[in-house]
Amino acid sequence: MGGSSTRRTSGFPAELTSFVGRRDESADVRRLLTEGRLVTLTGPGGVGKTRLASHVAKQIARTFPDGAWLVPLAALGDEAFVPHAVADALEVRNETGRPPLDVLVEHLRGRTLLLVLDNCEHVLRSCALLAQTLLAAGDGVRILATSRHRLGLAGEQLYEVPPLPAPAPEELGASAAEHFPALRLFADRAAAVVPGFTVGEGNQHAVARLCRRLDGLPLAIELAAVRVRALGVDQLVERLDDRYQLLTGGSPASAPRHRTLRSAVDWSHDLCTPQEQLVWAWLSVFVGGFDLAAAEAVCGGEGLGATAVLDAVAGLVDKSVLVREERGGQVRYRLLVSLRHYGLEKLEDIGEVTVTRRRHRDYFARLATEYEQTWFGPDQVAVTDRLRLDQDDFRAALDFCLTTPGEAQHGLRLAATLWFHWVAGGAWGEGRHWLDRALRAGARPDATLTRAMWAGALMSLVHTRSAAVLAGTDPPHSAPPADAELPVPAPPPIPADAFGTGRTATTTVGFVVLTRVELACTLVSRGRPGEATALCAEAVAVCEAHGEQWARAWALRTLGLAHWSLGEYDRAAEHARACLRLPYTERRRQSLARTLDLLAAAEALAGQAERAAVLRGAVDRIWRDIGGDPTQARGSGRRCAAERHARRALGDQAYERAHRRGGALSRNDVVAYALGELRRPTTGSSAAPDTRPLTRREAEVAALVAQGLTNRQIAEALVISQRTAEGHVERILVKLGFSRRSQLAVWFTARTGEG
């Protein structure tokens, strides 16, 4: 929110190795993206489509006000999840169960961004439908796809990624290594395993012959380069030549590039130990990254000990079969797509696909159970982050259960155990997809399904009732509704050990807390807020005792809602700010939006109209950024009581100005503003107490405002869109606590000593 001008790329992994060559190719792809809105990079596996697409996206991200976003699709086993994958990449949440493609269309309307759809070939139909729908819905989206096959849409521009050029013998010379990317790539990767390695007069003929033999395929060259440490260049070329003579009958013309890569991977596989070959095959069931514990669980089922698995993993990393990376402070591993597919073929050859995928499923089922038991507690943030890292493999485990005869019950249990992930993570639509699919596959309803459906329904009630109370056109603490006297069930008793530190009963305690929140919200909606406060206070106390934050945020917001309904606006604001101080609330934008909504309502009726308008602008921007308010409480066009009060106090024009300022705030600044750490000065003051430093771009904008330039002129001077310029100006005004451009001009001139 408020950060589209500073957010450049999202989802692109850090480049652990240098990007070699491709200058001309990069320029060609950039040109195609200026001429059309859909460009597909094609070519065989290992030619570097993904790397080129990522490189180009980073180069041109600045030209897209809403950034460039990578959508990795290689891990998907079901075409239905292509829209879900795009929503995940864009951080769009769907709590409503609406079709995800509809949510995406609404979210992207009016935005200008680049989507990189990576590895489309196995989900081609869904990718084509998604691209066609998004491109037709608005003109601000451009799509760069990578695929072995075209999407087949009108207007699609194809670019076949060529291999890296390698020199012919007559082209070799003193500077050949600098002029031919294939040689540079080999030298770069070989130097990583043999420090100081270079390509020069003594070895360039051998390296050039090897690169030609490998058809200039980057992945094949990289796999060969790591062998330099053991064989040396001459031996490497000799052995590779012998192998190719055997595979192709001595005719290079009989080896198309897909055969070349296959041969290179075959050779790399043959040079692995038997143990490494087995582990490679077993690890191919992971569709995403994995850690050593996961590798041991999947590979240890055949009597292979932890030490043996570790040795095999280390060997595969050393041979560039496995990629080692750090995510969230943890060491993780992954197989490149081509090498994973190769491993799956080997797994099929030895007849162990089902048994290995079952071990994979069992590991993630155990992990889900462990996470459910520990989620209501101090590890909540860590569990949430780990679940997101492993999301693709949880999906793969679910897909195995629901496509393998006799496994549907396991799929239902796994999907239901993850209820907290679907509900708290704003992905209830996906959760319902898996549960419904399990039932259609023949699973029988059980206690885990009941628990999941109960949690989803409970939170849906809290969502809609909380929003309905705040969005009502009548002032709070007015006459209760007709059903106010209907009985409300008594909440279940809090377990005796609820304030202890043991973890065995935390799931039960969590459901007891959620029940109290739902009952309290029901009481508020029936005009009985006084009865709700004790329930919320109990819930908050239990959450604090367990170090839990998600349910505590709901309890605090419901407590604030109760006080707001009682007309106790200062107390309502106090509880909203307590909720904002939870790290969970600031991290999760749904929670942040709901909390700011409550605070804006409290500020409005407490007489802080301008603050209320700024906060409402921030709320509306957050919901727009993450897919729209799931309750759509304001969709009817009616103005709620809080907004009417604020508009009446400010007037429509001033209200809209303040609303725009709120929409331009960054997430950190809106939290600081809500907590009173980013204040407005008194009217007419040109001082700026309690300000935050401007970024370099904001300082440039401030200087141009001081020179008297309009937003349009600022946009032209800085080569940015007018909307981006407007956002900068609004953000600077709020950050410095000003309401008029003239105040900013006076402040900047005094600060720099100009004029």
Short mmCIF file of N, CA and C in Angstrom, two decimals, residues 96 135 211 231 259 265 308 314 341 357 455 460-461 488 541 543 598 617 623 637 650 661 744:
data_model
loop_
_atom_site.label_atom_id
_atom_site.label_comp_id
_atom_site.label_asym_id
_atom_site.label_seq_id
_atom_site.Cartn_x
_atom_site.Cartn_y
_atom_site.Cartn_z
N THR A 96 -13.48 -15.05 0.55
CA THR A 96 -14.92 -15.11 0.25
C THR A 96 -15.34 -16.38 -0.45
N LEU A 135 -5.64 -9.76 -19.74
CA LEU A 135 -5.31 -8.77 -20.77
C LEU A 135 -6.56 -8.09 -21.31
N CYS A 211 31.73 -26.83 -25.31
CA CYS A 211 30.52 -26.00 -25.38
C CYS A 211 29.76 -26.25 -26.67
N LEU A 231 38.27 -33.86 -13.07
CA LEU A 231 38.78 -34.42 -14.31
C LEU A 231 39.76 -33.53 -15.05
N ARG A 259 17.85 -33.66 -26.84
CA ARG A 259 18.66 -34.86 -26.65
C ARG A 259 20.00 -34.50 -26.03
N VAL A 265 22.55 -34.62 -18.76
CA VAL A 265 22.01 -35.00 -17.46
C VAL A 265 22.27 -36.49 -17.19
N ALA A 308 23.81 -40.99 5.97
CA ALA A 308 23.90 -41.33 4.55
C ALA A 308 23.11 -40.34 3.70
N ALA A 314 24.81 -33.62 0.26
CA ALA A 314 26.02 -32.82 0.08
C ALA A 314 26.67 -33.13 -1.27
N HIS A 341 12.30 -33.47 -13.16
CA HIS A 341 11.60 -34.35 -14.09
C HIS A 341 12.44 -35.59 -14.41
N ARG A 357 5.95 -41.04 -2.82
CA ARG A 357 4.99 -39.95 -2.65
C ARG A 357 4.18 -40.16 -1.37
N ALA A 455 -14.55 -23.79 12.15
CA ALA A 455 -13.66 -22.62 12.24
C ALA A 455 -13.91 -21.65 11.10
N SER A 460 -16.23 -16.48 9.44
CA SER A 460 -17.09 -15.79 8.48
C SER A 460 -18.14 -14.96 9.21
N LEU A 461 -18.70 -15.54 10.27
CA LEU A 461 -19.69 -14.80 11.07
C LEU A 461 -19.06 -13.56 11.70
N VAL A 488 -28.54 -16.29 23.62
CA VAL A 488 -27.20 -16.53 23.11
C VAL A 488 -26.62 -17.68 23.91
N ALA A 541 -6.96 -12.55 27.77
CA ALA A 541 -6.10 -13.06 28.84
C ALA A 541 -5.52 -14.43 28.49
N CYS A 543 -5.10 -15.69 25.45
CA CYS A 543 -4.14 -15.51 24.36
C CYS A 543 -2.81 -14.98 24.87
N LEU A 598 -11.75 -0.07 12.49
CA LEU A 598 -12.32 0.19 13.82
C LEU A 598 -11.79 1.50 14.39
N GLY A 617 -8.83 6.29 4.34
CA GLY A 617 -8.12 6.22 3.07
C GLY A 617 -7.12 5.08 3.06
N TRP A 623 -7.40 -2.72 1.27
CA TRP A 623 -8.33 -3.69 0.69
C TRP A 623 -8.18 -3.75 -0.83
N GLY A 637 -23.10 1.76 -1.36
CA GLY A 637 -23.04 3.20 -1.56
C GLY A 637 -23.52 3.99 -0.34
N LEU A 650 -15.69 17.95 8.34
CA LEU A 650 -14.64 18.47 7.47
C LEU A 650 -15.16 19.14 6.21
N ARG A 661 -4.60 11.30 1.24
CA ARG A 661 -3.34 11.23 1.98
C ARG A 661 -3.18 9.88 2.65
N LEU A 744 4.80 22.85 2.47
CA LEU A 744 5.96 22.05 2.09
C LEU A 744 7.02 22.93 1.42
#
